[in-house]
mmCIF file with all atom_site columns, C-alpha atoms and ligand atoms in Angstrom:
data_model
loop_
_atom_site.group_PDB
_atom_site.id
_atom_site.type_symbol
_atom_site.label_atom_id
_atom_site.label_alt_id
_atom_site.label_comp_id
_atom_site.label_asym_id
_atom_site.label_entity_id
_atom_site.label_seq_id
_atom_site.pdbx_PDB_ins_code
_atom_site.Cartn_x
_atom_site.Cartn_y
_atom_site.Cartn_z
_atom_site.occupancy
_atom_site.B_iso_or_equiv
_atom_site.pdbx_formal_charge
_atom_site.auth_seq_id
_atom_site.auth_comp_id
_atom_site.auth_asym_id
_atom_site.auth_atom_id
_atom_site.pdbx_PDB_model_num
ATOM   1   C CA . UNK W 1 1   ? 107.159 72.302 92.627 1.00 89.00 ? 45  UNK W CA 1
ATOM   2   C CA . UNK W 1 2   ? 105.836 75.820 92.667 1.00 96.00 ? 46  UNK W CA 1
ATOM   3   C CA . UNK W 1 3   ? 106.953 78.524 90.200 1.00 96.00 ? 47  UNK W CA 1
ATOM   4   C CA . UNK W 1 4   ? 108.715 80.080 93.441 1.00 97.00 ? 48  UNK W CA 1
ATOM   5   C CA . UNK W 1 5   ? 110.520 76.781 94.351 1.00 98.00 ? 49  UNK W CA 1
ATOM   6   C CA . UNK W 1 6   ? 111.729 76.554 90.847 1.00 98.00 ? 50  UNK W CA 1
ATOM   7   C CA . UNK W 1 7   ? 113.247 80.367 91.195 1.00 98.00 ? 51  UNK W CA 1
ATOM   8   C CA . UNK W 1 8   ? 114.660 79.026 94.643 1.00 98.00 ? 52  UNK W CA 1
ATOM   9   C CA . UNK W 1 9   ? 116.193 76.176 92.695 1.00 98.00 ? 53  UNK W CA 1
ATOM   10  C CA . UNK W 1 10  ? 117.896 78.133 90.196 1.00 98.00 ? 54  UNK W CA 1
ATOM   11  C CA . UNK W 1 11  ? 119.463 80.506 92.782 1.00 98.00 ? 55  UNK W CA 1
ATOM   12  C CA . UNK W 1 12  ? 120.730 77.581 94.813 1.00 98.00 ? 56  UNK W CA 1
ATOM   13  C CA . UNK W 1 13  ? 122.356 76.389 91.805 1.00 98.00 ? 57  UNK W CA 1
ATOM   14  C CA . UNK W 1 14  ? 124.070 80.104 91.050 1.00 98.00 ? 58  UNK W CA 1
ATOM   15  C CA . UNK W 1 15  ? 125.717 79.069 94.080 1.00 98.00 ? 59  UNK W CA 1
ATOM   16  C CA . UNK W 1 16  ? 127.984 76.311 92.062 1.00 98.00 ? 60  UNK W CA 1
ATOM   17  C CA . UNK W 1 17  ? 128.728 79.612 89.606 1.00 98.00 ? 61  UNK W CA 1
ATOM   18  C CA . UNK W 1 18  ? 132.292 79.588 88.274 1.00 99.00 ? 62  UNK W CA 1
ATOM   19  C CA . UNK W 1 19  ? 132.154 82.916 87.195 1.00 98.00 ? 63  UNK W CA 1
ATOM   20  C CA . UNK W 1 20  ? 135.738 84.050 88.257 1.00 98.00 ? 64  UNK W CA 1
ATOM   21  C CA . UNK W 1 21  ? 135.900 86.015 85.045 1.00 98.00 ? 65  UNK W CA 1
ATOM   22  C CA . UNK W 1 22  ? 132.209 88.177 84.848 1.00 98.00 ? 66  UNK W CA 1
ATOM   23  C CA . UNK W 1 23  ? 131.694 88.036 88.790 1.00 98.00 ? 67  UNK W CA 1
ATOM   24  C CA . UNK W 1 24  ? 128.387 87.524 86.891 1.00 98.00 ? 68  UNK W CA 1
ATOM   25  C CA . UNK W 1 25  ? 126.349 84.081 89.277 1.00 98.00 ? 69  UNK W CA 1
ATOM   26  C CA . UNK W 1 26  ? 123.394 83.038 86.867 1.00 98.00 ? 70  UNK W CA 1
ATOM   27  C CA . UNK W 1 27  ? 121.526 80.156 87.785 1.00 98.00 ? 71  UNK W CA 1
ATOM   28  C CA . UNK W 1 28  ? 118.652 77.783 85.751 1.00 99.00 ? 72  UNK W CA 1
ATOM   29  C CA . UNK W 1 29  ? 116.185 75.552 86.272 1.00 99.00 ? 73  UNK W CA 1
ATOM   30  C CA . UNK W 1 30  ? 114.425 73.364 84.227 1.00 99.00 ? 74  UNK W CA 1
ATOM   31  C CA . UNK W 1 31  ? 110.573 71.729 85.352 1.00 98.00 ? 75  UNK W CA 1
ATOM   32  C CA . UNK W 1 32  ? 109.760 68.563 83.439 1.00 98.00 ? 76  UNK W CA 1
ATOM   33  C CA . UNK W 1 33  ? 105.929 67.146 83.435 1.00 98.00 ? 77  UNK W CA 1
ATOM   34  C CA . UNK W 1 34  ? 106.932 64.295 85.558 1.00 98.00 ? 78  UNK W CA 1
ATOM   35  C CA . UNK W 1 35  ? 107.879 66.733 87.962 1.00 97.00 ? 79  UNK W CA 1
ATOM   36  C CA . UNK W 1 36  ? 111.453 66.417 88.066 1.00 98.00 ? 80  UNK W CA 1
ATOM   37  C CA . UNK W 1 37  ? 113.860 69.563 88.183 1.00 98.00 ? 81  UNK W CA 1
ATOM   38  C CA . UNK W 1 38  ? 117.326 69.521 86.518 1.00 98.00 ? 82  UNK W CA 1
ATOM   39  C CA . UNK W 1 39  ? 119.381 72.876 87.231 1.00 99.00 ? 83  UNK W CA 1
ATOM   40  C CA . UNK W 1 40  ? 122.598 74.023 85.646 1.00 99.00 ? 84  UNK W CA 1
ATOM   41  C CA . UNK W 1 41  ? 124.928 77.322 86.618 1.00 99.00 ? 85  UNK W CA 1
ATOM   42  C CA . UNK W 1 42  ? 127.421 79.299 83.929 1.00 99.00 ? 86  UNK W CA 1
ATOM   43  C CA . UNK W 1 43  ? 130.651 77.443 83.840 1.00 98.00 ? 87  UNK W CA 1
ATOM   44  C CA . UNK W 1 44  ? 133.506 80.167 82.186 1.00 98.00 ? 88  UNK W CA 1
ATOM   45  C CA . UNK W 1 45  ? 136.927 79.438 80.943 1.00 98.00 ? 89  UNK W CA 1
ATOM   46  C CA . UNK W 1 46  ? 140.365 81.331 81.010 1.00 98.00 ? 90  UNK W CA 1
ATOM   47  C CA . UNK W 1 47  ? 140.032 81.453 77.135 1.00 98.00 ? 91  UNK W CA 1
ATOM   48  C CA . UNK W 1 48  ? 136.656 83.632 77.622 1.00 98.00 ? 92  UNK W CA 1
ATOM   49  C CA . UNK W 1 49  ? 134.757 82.732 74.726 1.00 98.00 ? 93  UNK W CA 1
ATOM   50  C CA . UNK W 1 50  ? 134.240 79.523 75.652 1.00 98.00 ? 94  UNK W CA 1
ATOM   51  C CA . UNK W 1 51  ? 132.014 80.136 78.603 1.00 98.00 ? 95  UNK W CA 1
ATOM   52  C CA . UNK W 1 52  ? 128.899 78.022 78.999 1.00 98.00 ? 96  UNK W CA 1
ATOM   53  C CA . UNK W 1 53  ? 125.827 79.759 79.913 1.00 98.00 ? 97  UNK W CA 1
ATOM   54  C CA . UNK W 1 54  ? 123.666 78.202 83.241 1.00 99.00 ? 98  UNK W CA 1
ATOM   55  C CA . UNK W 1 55  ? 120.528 77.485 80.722 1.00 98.00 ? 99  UNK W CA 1
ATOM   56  C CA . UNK W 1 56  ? 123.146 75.418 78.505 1.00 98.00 ? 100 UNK W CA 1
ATOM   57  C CA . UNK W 1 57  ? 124.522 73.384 81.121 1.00 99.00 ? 101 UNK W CA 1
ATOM   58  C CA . UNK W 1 58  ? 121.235 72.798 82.234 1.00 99.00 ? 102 UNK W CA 1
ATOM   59  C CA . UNK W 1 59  ? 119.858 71.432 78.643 1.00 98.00 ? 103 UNK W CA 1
ATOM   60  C CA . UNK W 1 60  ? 122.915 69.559 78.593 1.00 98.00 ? 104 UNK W CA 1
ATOM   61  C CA . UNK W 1 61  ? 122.860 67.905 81.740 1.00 98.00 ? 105 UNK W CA 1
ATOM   62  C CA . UNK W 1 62  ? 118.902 67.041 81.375 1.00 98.00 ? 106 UNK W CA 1
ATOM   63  C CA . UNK W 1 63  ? 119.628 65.525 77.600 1.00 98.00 ? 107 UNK W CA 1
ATOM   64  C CA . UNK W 1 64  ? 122.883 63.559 78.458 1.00 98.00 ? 108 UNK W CA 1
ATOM   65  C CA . UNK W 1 65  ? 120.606 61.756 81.234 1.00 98.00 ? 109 UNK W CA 1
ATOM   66  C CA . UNK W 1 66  ? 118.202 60.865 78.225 1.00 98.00 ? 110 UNK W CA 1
ATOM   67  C CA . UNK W 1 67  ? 115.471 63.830 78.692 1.00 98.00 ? 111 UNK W CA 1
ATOM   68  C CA . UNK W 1 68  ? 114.274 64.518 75.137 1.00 98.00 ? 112 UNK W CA 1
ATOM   69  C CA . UNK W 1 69  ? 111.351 66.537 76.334 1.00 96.00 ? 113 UNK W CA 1
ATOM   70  C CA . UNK W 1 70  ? 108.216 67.361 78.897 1.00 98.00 ? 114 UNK W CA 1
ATOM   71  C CA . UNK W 1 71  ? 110.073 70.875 79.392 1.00 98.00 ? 115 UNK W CA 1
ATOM   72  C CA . UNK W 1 72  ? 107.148 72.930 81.048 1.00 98.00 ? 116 UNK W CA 1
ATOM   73  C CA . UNK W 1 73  ? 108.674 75.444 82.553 1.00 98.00 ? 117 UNK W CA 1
ATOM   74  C CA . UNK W 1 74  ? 112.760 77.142 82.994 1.00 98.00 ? 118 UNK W CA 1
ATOM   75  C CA . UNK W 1 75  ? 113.808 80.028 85.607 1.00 98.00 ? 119 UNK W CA 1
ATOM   76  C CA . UNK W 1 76  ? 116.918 81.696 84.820 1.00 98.00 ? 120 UNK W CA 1
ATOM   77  C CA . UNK W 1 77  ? 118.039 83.726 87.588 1.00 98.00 ? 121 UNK W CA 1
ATOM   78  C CA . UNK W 1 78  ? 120.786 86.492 87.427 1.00 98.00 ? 122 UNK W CA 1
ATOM   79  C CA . UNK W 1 79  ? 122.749 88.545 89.953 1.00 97.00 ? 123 UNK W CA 1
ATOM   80  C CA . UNK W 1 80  ? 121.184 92.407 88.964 1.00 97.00 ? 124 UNK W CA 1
ATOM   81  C CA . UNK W 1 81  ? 117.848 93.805 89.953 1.00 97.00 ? 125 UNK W CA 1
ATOM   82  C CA . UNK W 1 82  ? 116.675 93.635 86.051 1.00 97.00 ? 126 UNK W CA 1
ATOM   83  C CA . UNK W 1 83  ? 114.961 90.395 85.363 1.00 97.00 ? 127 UNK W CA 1
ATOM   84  C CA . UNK W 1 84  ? 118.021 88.093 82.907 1.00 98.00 ? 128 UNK W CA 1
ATOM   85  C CA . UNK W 1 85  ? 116.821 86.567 79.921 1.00 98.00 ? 129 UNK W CA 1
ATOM   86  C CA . UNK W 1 86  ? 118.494 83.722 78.381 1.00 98.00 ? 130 UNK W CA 1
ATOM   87  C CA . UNK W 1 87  ? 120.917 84.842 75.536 1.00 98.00 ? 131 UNK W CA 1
ATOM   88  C CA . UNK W 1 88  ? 120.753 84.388 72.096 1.00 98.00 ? 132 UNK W CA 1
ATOM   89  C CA . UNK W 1 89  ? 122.336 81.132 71.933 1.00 98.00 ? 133 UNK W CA 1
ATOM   90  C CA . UNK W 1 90  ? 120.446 79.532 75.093 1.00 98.00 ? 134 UNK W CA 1
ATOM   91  C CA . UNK W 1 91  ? 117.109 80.436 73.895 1.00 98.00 ? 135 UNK W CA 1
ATOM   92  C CA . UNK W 1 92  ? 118.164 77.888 70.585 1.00 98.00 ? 136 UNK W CA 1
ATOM   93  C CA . UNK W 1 93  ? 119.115 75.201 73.209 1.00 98.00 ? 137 UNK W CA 1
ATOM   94  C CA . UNK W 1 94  ? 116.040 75.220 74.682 1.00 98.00 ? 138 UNK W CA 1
ATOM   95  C CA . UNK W 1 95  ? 114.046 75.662 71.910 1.00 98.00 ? 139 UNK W CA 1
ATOM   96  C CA . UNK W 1 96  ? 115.874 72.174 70.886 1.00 98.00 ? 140 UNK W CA 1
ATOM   97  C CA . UNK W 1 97  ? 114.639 70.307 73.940 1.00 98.00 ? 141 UNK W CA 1
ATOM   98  C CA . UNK W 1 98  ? 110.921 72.147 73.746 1.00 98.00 ? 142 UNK W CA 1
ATOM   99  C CA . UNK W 1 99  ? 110.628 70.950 70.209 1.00 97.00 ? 143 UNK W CA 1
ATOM   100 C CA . UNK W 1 100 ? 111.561 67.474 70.541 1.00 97.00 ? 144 UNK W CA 1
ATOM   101 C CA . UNK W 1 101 ? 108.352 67.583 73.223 1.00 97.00 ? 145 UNK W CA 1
ATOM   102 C CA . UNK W 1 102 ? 106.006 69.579 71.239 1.00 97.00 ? 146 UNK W CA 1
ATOM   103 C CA . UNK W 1 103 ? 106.445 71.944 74.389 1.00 98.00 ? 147 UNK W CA 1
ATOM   104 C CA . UNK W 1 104 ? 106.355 75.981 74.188 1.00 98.00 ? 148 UNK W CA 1
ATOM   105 C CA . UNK W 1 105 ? 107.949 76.394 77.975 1.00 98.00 ? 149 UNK W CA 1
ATOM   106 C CA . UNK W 1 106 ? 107.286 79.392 80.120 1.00 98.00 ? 150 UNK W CA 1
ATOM   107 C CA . UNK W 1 107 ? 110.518 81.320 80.818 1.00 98.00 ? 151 UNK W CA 1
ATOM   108 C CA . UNK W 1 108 ? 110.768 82.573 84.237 1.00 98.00 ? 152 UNK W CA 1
ATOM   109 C CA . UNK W 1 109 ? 113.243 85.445 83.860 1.00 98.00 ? 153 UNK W CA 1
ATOM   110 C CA . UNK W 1 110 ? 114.528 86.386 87.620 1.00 98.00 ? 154 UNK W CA 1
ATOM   111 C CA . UNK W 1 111 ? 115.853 89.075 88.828 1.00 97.00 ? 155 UNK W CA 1
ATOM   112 C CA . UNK W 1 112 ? 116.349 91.074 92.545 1.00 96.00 ? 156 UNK W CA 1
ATOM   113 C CA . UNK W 1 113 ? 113.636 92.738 92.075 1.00 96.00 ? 157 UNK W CA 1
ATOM   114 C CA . UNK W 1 114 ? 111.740 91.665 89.609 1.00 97.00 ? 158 UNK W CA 1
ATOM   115 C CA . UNK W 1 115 ? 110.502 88.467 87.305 1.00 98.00 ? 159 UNK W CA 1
ATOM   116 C CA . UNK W 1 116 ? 109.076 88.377 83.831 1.00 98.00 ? 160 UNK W CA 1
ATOM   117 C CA . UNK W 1 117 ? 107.457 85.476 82.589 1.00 98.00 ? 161 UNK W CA 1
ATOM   118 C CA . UNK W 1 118 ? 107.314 84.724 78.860 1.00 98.00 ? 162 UNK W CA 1
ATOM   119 C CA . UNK W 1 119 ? 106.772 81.786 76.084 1.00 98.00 ? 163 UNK W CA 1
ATOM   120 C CA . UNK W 1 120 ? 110.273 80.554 74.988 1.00 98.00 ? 164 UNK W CA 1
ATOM   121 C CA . UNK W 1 121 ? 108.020 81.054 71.696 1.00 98.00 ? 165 UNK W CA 1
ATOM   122 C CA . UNK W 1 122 ? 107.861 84.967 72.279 1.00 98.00 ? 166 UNK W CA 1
ATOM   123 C CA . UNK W 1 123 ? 111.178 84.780 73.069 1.00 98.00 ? 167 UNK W CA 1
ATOM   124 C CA . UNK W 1 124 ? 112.665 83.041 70.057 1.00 98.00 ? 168 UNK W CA 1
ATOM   125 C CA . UNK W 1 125 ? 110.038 83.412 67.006 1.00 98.00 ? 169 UNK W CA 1
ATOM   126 C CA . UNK W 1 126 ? 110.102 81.700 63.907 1.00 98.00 ? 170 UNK W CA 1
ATOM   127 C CA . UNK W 1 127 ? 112.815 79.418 65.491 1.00 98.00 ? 171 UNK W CA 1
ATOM   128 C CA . UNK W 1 128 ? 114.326 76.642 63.414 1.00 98.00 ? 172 UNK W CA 1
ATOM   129 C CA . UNK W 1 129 ? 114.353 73.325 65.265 1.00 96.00 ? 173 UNK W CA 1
ATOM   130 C CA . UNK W 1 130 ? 114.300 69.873 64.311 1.00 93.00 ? 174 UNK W CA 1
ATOM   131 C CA . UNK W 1 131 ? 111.256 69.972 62.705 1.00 90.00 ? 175 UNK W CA 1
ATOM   132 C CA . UNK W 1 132 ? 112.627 72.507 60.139 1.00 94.00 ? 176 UNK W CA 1
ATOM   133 C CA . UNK W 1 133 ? 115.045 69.423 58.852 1.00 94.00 ? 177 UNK W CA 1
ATOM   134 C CA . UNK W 1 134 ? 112.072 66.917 58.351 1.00 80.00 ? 178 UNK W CA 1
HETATM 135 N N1 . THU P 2 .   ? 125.167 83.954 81.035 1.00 77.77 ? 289 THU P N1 1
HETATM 136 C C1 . THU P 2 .   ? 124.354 82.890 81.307 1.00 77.77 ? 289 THU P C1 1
HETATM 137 O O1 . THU P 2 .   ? 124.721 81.974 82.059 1.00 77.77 ? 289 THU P O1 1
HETATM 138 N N2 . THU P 2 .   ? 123.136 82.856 80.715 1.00 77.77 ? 289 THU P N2 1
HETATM 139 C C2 . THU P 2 .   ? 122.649 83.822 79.882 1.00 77.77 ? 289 THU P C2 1
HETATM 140 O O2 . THU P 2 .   ? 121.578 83.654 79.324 1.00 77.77 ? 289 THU P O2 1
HETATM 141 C C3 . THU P 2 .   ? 123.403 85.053 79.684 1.00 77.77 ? 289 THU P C3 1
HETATM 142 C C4 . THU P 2 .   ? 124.808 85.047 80.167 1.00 77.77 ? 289 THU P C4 1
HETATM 143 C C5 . THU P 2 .   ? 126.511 83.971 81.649 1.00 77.77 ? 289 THU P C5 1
HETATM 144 C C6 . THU P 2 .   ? 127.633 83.795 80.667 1.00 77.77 ? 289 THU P C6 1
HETATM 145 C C7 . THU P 2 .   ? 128.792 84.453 81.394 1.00 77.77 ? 289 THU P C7 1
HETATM 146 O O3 . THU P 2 .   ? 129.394 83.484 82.247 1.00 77.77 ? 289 THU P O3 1
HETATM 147 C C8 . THU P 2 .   ? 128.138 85.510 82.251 1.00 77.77 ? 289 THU P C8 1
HETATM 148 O O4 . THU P 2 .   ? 126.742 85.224 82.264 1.00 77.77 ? 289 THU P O4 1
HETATM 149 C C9 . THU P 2 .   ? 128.327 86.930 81.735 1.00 77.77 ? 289 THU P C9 1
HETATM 150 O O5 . THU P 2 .   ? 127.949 87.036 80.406 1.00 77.77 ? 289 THU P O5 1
#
């Protein structure tokens, strides 16, 4: 699983986008160090707030099967030309999942025309995670 198939995975999962509100498709995809890819797409809601980002989903999907870490790597791919980075509140959930591995992920951010790679680390600084409650 190249860095490039892991892009392609997260755009074939903006497919699944229900977006009806935004028109906004963002897909994600997670790379675990056994290799396996879980991918997740924003799910929104008629009461607007409650929309669930693609890098959520994705988290959430990967932890309710039992993943509690090996998170290596995450693409997050968005509909503009500008490369998307994961909101404010994403970059916690995945900070959740890297920490429980003692993982600092690369973050693929994906757009048309361009990606930007970067530590979920640089990303989020300082971040409080489980470890902060020990
Ligand atoms: N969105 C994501 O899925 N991930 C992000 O990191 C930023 C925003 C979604 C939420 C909403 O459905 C749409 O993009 C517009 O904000």
């Amino acid at each position: 699983m190249t860095d490039d198939d892991l892009i392609a995975a997260a755009r074939d999962a903006a497919r699944h986008s229900y977006s009806p509100y935004s028109s906004f498709a963002v897909g994600a995809a997670l790379r675990f160090a056994d290799g396996s890819v879980v991918t997740g797409t924003n799910i929104e809601n008629a009461s607007y707030g409650l929309a669930l980002c693609a890098e959520t989903v994705a988290v959430t999907k990967a932890m309710a099967d039992g993943v509690r870490g090996g998170l290596e790597a995450v693409a997050v791919t968005g509909p503009g030309a500008d490369a998307i980075t994961p909101c404010g509140r994403c970059r916690q959930v995945l900070n959740e999942l890297a920490q429980l591995g003692g993982t600092d992920p690369e973050v693929l951010c994906v757009g048309l025309a361009e990606v930007r790679r970067m530590r979920l680390s640089e990303l989020l600084p300082h971040a409080f995670g489980p470890a902060s409650l020990a």
